[in-house]
């Protein structure tokens, strides 16, 4: 006798969707977390109106959009995140035949603001990359205990290596913390990266980054060494949150805005490559963008800078 397929209740749909994203689509932990939170908020909103996932219609989501925009004053990325989660969720329900139709499909969001990515200048990046060593040198003078000095040293060299690799290869933090020794191809000057959707790509790594990696691995205590490249004091992989906190520390040391995110180093990587003549297709591949249009935003940055430089310098601009 054939086993009957379990019929899922609407309250179970979200967890099955998130399981699908993680184990079949290979989405990042950030996407899973953000989608979970977005769908939880929607569920709470409609539960207060005694409505379930299988009863919601187009007009319900129009009213939800209005509520978010007017009452909660959300806009831009916050609205897009919530409705991106909802659209993916209902597409999943359609494919798995849990629900027919997509009530959010035609809900129109406010027009997306055109904002260019922010980036650091080459001089700012240089000063920023040296920040861990500057701080270590200051602290080292105050430490008489050799054990404490060595502890500070390997962490400083680890942080240098992290910053160098981020800038050298334009990696996302989620990609950096997953790096293992097997992903390094020093002979070819490349690193294998597992990007969004479990898509693997090869990215070049510059000589300063390789040198920083070498120094870090040489000073890393033997008990902490493993296949994972970037580790914390317990030997476990460093977390994205740790990288973010470390980033702020070095921004302050360099006199830069501590609100700048690690992703700005990725923007800087892309902008500086284009400034020095890199072609758009190669940049797309290095960044791991699925669509060239996503990469093209960096050409606008370069064009804006050229225009401002021209207007400032040309006598008949």
XYZ file of C-alpha atoms in Angstrom:
317
model
C 0.000 0.000 0.000
C 1.386 3.384 -1.055
C 2.090 5.848 1.707
C -0.060 8.945 1.380
C 1.692 12.286 1.121
C 1.209 14.380 4.243
C -1.057 17.363 3.703
C 0.538 20.431 5.218
C -1.462 22.945 7.177
C -0.993 26.642 6.279
C 0.774 27.212 9.602
C 3.462 24.734 8.469
C 4.058 26.341 5.076
C 6.653 28.891 6.170
C 8.973 26.352 7.842
C 8.842 24.065 4.800
C 9.590 27.031 2.534
C 12.603 28.079 4.625
C 13.848 24.469 4.696
C 13.611 24.426 0.894
C 15.601 27.683 0.620
C 18.361 26.400 2.876
C 18.733 22.783 1.768
C 17.696 22.853 -1.883
C 18.368 26.410 -3.038
C 21.460 26.909 -0.891
C 20.481 30.408 0.197
C 22.692 32.189 2.734
C 21.930 32.311 6.447
C 21.234 36.047 6.040
C 18.524 35.423 3.444
C 16.955 32.686 5.588
C 16.977 34.926 8.658
C 15.549 37.950 6.821
C 12.838 35.926 5.063
C 11.878 34.228 8.326
C 11.494 37.587 10.055
C 9.573 39.115 7.135
C 7.103 36.216 6.927
C 6.683 36.164 10.703
C 5.695 39.843 10.621
C 3.165 39.182 7.842
C 1.717 36.226 9.738
C 1.314 38.270 12.919
C -0.298 41.130 10.996
C -2.950 38.942 9.367
C -3.476 36.711 12.407
C -4.703 39.800 14.215
C -7.357 40.008 11.497
C -8.195 36.268 11.776
C -6.767 35.486 8.330
C -4.540 32.559 7.283
C -2.057 32.167 4.424
C -4.565 30.248 2.305
C -7.224 32.963 2.570
C -5.149 36.042 1.666
C -5.863 37.897 -1.574
C -4.446 40.752 -3.640
C -6.392 43.439 -1.736
C -5.128 42.075 1.590
C -1.554 42.687 0.502
C -2.415 46.104 -0.857
C -3.698 47.029 2.597
C -0.583 45.489 4.175
C 1.643 47.612 1.911
C -0.358 50.704 2.861
C 0.018 49.825 6.566
C 3.790 49.417 6.259
C 4.193 52.624 4.245
C 1.909 54.920 6.223
C 1.630 53.604 9.779
C 5.143 52.143 10.087
C 6.746 54.615 7.641
C 8.787 51.901 5.933
C 10.154 52.484 2.454
C 12.740 51.386 -0.066
C 14.764 48.327 0.859
C 12.572 47.462 3.864
C 9.452 47.175 1.717
C 11.255 45.308 -1.059
C 12.681 42.772 1.396
C 9.247 41.919 2.783
C 7.601 41.584 -0.603
C 10.553 39.709 -2.067
C 10.068 37.142 0.709
C 6.330 37.009 0.027
C 6.717 36.572 -3.735
C 9.254 33.784 -3.318
C 7.040 32.170 -0.697
C 3.938 32.108 -2.910
C 5.924 30.907 -5.938
C 7.064 28.006 -3.782
C 3.466 27.288 -2.730
C 2.397 27.247 -6.391
C 5.213 24.891 -7.431
C 4.491 22.490 -4.595
C 0.732 22.727 -5.255
C 0.046 23.851 -1.714
C -1.767 26.905 -2.995
C -3.041 28.056 -6.388
C -2.244 31.607 -7.418
C 0.098 34.329 -6.231
C -1.803 37.183 -4.528
C 1.311 39.393 -4.250
C 2.359 39.003 -7.883
C 0.785 42.246 -9.105
C 1.201 44.363 -5.986
C 3.223 47.375 -7.136
C 5.813 48.778 -4.778
C 7.011 52.410 -4.774
C 9.659 53.113 -7.420
C 13.154 52.160 -6.339
C 15.416 55.068 -5.487
C 18.538 55.222 -7.649
C 21.429 55.270 -5.223
C 25.010 54.684 -6.236
C 27.161 52.410 -4.067
C 29.498 54.248 -1.681
C 33.172 53.380 -1.686
C 36.529 54.324 -0.174
C 39.287 56.063 -2.104
C 42.517 54.164 -2.772
C 44.331 56.206 -0.105
C 41.576 55.524 2.435
C 41.748 51.787 1.686
C 45.540 51.768 2.133
C 45.300 53.461 5.529
C 42.434 51.200 6.553
C 44.289 47.985 5.651
C 47.200 49.036 7.879
C 44.970 49.761 10.907
C 45.293 46.323 12.617
C 49.093 46.581 12.704
C 48.994 50.172 13.947
C 46.737 49.175 16.848
C 48.820 46.057 17.603
C 52.031 48.140 17.700
C 50.456 50.576 20.179
C 49.084 47.821 22.421
C 52.282 45.755 22.237
C 54.275 48.507 23.913
C 51.976 48.243 26.913
C 52.244 44.453 27.223
C 55.172 42.940 29.106
C 53.826 39.382 29.035
C 55.178 37.593 25.912
C 52.180 35.237 25.794
C 49.800 38.195 25.593
C 51.959 39.784 22.895
C 51.786 36.644 20.744
C 48.025 36.407 21.263
C 47.591 39.978 20.094
C 49.967 39.413 17.184
C 48.188 36.470 15.534
C 44.829 38.222 15.849
C 46.221 41.407 14.305
C 47.733 39.440 11.416
C 44.447 37.543 10.982
C 42.580 40.840 10.717
C 45.083 42.169 8.187
C 44.582 39.005 6.120
C 40.786 39.350 6.337
C 40.839 42.965 5.148
C 43.383 42.245 2.419
C 41.365 39.310 1.046
C 38.093 41.256 1.165
C 39.587 44.140 -0.803
C 41.776 41.995 -3.065
C 38.925 39.747 -4.220
C 35.719 41.675 -3.524
C 34.250 38.835 -1.462
C 31.063 39.046 0.549
C 31.530 38.427 4.298
C 29.422 35.265 4.037
C 31.864 33.967 1.407
C 34.962 34.932 3.384
C 33.998 33.143 6.627
C 33.384 29.899 4.703
C 36.862 29.776 3.161
C 38.920 26.634 3.764
C 42.496 25.734 2.858
C 41.226 23.567 -0.004
C 39.730 26.681 -1.622
C 43.118 28.381 -1.981
C 44.920 27.920 -5.290
C 48.058 29.940 -4.624
C 49.888 28.499 -7.618
C 47.256 30.062 -9.895
C 46.760 33.093 -7.661
C 43.064 32.252 -7.261
C 40.556 31.355 -4.597
C 37.452 29.195 -5.101
C 34.420 30.865 -3.622
C 30.980 29.440 -2.882
C 28.610 32.296 -3.649
C 24.866 32.811 -3.537
C 22.777 29.817 -4.543
C 25.804 27.533 -4.030
C 27.371 28.837 -7.240
C 31.124 28.364 -7.262
C 33.463 30.850 -8.919
C 37.200 31.517 -9.151
C 38.435 34.921 -8.017
C 41.980 36.346 -8.293
C 43.892 37.170 -5.105
C 46.651 39.809 -5.108
C 50.177 39.313 -3.746
C 49.695 41.482 -0.611
C 46.711 39.303 0.351
C 48.688 36.076 -0.183
C 51.531 37.465 1.928
C 49.102 38.499 4.678
C 47.560 35.012 4.656
C 51.024 33.431 4.928
C 52.035 35.567 7.933
C 48.720 34.929 9.670
C 48.901 31.139 9.237
C 52.529 31.112 10.465
C 51.657 32.917 13.704
C 48.352 31.092 14.324
C 48.741 28.767 17.363
C 48.947 25.099 16.364
C 45.956 24.155 18.504
C 43.763 26.533 16.478
C 44.855 25.389 13.034
C 42.298 23.520 10.931
C 40.888 23.454 7.411
C 39.000 26.651 8.213
C 41.136 29.655 7.328
C 39.795 32.443 9.522
C 39.182 31.338 13.094
C 38.462 32.906 16.462
C 40.189 32.170 19.802
C 38.279 28.874 20.183
C 39.373 27.567 16.783
C 35.897 27.856 15.277
C 35.204 29.827 12.109
C 35.020 33.556 12.699
C 31.451 34.844 12.470
C 30.156 37.574 10.164
C 29.238 39.569 13.267
C 32.857 39.403 14.465
C 34.057 40.708 11.108
C 31.578 43.590 11.297
C 32.698 44.549 14.812
C 36.347 44.316 13.819
C 35.619 46.473 10.793
C 34.171 49.280 12.945
C 37.199 49.191 15.231
C 39.577 49.790 12.321
C 37.380 52.448 10.751
C 37.586 54.446 13.990
C 41.369 53.932 14.085
C 41.645 55.275 10.522
C 39.367 58.245 11.188
C 36.636 56.976 8.866
C 32.892 56.819 9.440
C 32.230 53.771 11.704
C 28.854 53.359 9.971
C 30.653 52.174 6.813
C 29.896 48.478 6.280
C 32.272 45.716 5.104
C 30.253 45.633 1.877
C 31.731 49.073 1.066
C 35.098 47.368 0.649
C 33.470 45.221 -2.054
C 32.167 48.420 -3.700
C 35.668 49.901 -3.468
C 37.149 46.782 -5.077
C 34.742 47.059 -8.023
C 35.102 50.815 -8.488
C 38.893 50.792 -8.369
C 39.070 47.957 -10.907
C 36.864 49.858 -13.350
C 38.838 53.056 -12.766
C 41.974 51.203 -13.820
C 40.478 49.725 -16.971
C 38.934 46.364 -15.979
C 36.162 45.170 -18.311
C 32.606 44.825 -17.070
C 32.195 41.120 -17.893
C 35.283 40.143 -15.904
C 34.105 42.255 -12.992
C 30.682 40.592 -13.131
C 32.331 37.179 -12.884
C 34.595 38.215 -10.005
C 31.698 39.690 -8.030
C 29.485 36.679 -8.692
C 26.609 38.751 -10.084
C 23.970 36.738 -11.927
C 23.049 39.710 -14.142
C 25.326 42.216 -15.847
C 22.868 45.014 -15.012
C 23.776 44.595 -11.321
C 27.436 45.190 -12.162
C 26.729 48.125 -14.460
C 25.885 50.388 -11.522
C 29.639 50.756 -10.955
C 30.132 52.248 -14.405
C 27.825 55.084 -13.347
C 30.109 55.828 -10.380
C 33.119 56.039 -12.680
C 31.211 58.193 -15.173
C 30.113 60.587 -12.421
C 33.668 60.973 -11.181
C 34.992 61.637 -14.670
C 32.297 64.233 -15.284
C 33.005 66.049 -12.012
C 36.727 66.009 -12.719
C 36.079 67.395 -16.214
C 33.767 70.141 -14.962
C 36.304 71.145 -12.335
C 39.319 71.212 -14.648
C 38.164 72.155 -18.157
C 38.003 75.895 -18.874
C 34.926 75.486 -21.097
C 33.137 72.686 -19.283
